[in-house]
Tab-separated table of C-alpha atoms in Angstrom:
chain	number	residue	atom	x	y	z
A	1	MET	CA	-2.443	-11.047	1.309
A	2	ILE	CA	-5.186	-12.531	3.477
A	3	ASN	CA	-4.221	-13.388	7.048
A	4	VAL	CA	-6.204	-16.601	7.579
A	5	GLN	CA	-5.331	-16.902	11.275
A	6	GLU	CA	-6.702	-13.422	11.910
A	7	LEU	CA	-9.885	-14.251	9.997
A	8	LYS	CA	-10.336	-17.435	12.039
A	9	GLN	CA	-10.039	-15.466	15.281
A	10	LYS	CA	-12.525	-12.877	14.036
A	11	ALA	CA	-14.957	-15.623	13.027
A	12	ILE	CA	-14.740	-17.201	16.492
A	13	LYS	CA	-15.218	-13.799	18.115
A	14	TYR	CA	-18.283	-13.184	15.927
A	15	LEU	CA	-19.774	-16.517	17.015
A	16	GLU	CA	-19.046	-15.707	20.677
A	17	ILE	CA	-20.875	-12.392	20.440
A	18	ASN	CA	-23.702	-13.222	18.003
A	19	GLY	CA	-24.286	-16.939	18.421
A	20	PRO	CA	-25.075	-19.465	15.674
A	21	THR	CA	-24.789	-18.224	12.111
A	22	ILE	CA	-24.215	-19.097	8.455
A	23	PRO	CA	-21.161	-18.420	6.248
A	24	VAL	CA	-22.795	-15.470	4.451
A	25	ARG	CA	-23.053	-13.500	7.702
A	26	ILE	CA	-19.493	-14.388	8.699
A	27	GLY	CA	-18.320	-13.333	5.237
A	28	LYS	CA	-19.987	-9.930	5.599
A	29	GLU	CA	-18.432	-9.439	9.029
A	30	LEU	CA	-14.952	-10.441	7.808
A	31	GLY	CA	-15.227	-8.622	4.492
A	32	VAL	CA	-14.629	-11.759	2.429
A	33	ASP	CA	-16.596	-13.774	-0.104
A	34	PRO	CA	-19.022	-16.285	1.464
A	35	MET	CA	-17.007	-19.094	-0.137
A	36	TRP	CA	-13.916	-17.920	1.795
A	37	ALA	CA	-16.001	-17.696	4.954
A	38	GLY	CA	-17.203	-21.262	4.370
A	39	ALA	CA	-13.614	-22.438	3.960
A	40	ILE	CA	-12.575	-20.706	7.190
A	41	LEU	CA	-15.509	-22.241	9.055
A	42	SER	CA	-14.672	-25.637	7.579
A	43	GLU	CA	-11.104	-25.409	8.906
A	44	LEU	CA	-12.357	-24.367	12.328
A	45	LEU	CA	-14.746	-27.320	12.228
A	46	GLN	CA	-11.947	-29.757	11.349
A	47	HIS	CA	-9.918	-28.545	14.330
A	48	HIS	CA	-12.962	-28.846	16.627
A	49	ASN	CA	-13.062	-25.116	17.391
A	50	ILE	CA	-16.702	-24.889	16.276
A	51	LYS	CA	-19.597	-27.200	15.464
A	52	PHE	CA	-22.474	-27.218	13.002
A	53	THR	CA	-26.080	-28.292	13.308
A	54	SER	CA	-28.117	-30.629	11.170
A	55	MET	CA	-30.571	-27.735	10.813
A	56	LYS	CA	-29.975	-25.718	7.679
A	57	VAL	CA	-30.880	-22.410	6.096
A	58	GLY	CA	-31.573	-23.540	2.557
A	59	SER	CA	-28.749	-26.009	2.041
A	60	THR	CA	-26.291	-24.177	4.330
A	61	PRO	CA	-25.523	-25.595	7.789
A	62	ILE	CA	-25.609	-23.368	10.853
A	63	TYR	CA	-22.287	-23.026	12.690
A	64	TYR	CA	-21.932	-22.401	16.419
A	65	LEU	CA	-19.595	-22.542	19.405
A	66	GLU	CA	-20.082	-25.213	22.018
């Protein structure tokens, strides 16, 4: 079973260390599908833990920590 809380913490840690990124890179780091990574980032965004820019890579927004 996937521990979502753990994945959220790892995603935040990745952003702290590496800076702004896209879901595909987070997915590789967490070992999950990019769609899962996008869902995790979306939850973090809803809870104001992270932000995203209006700049995009293709059609994907870039996520970052404040």
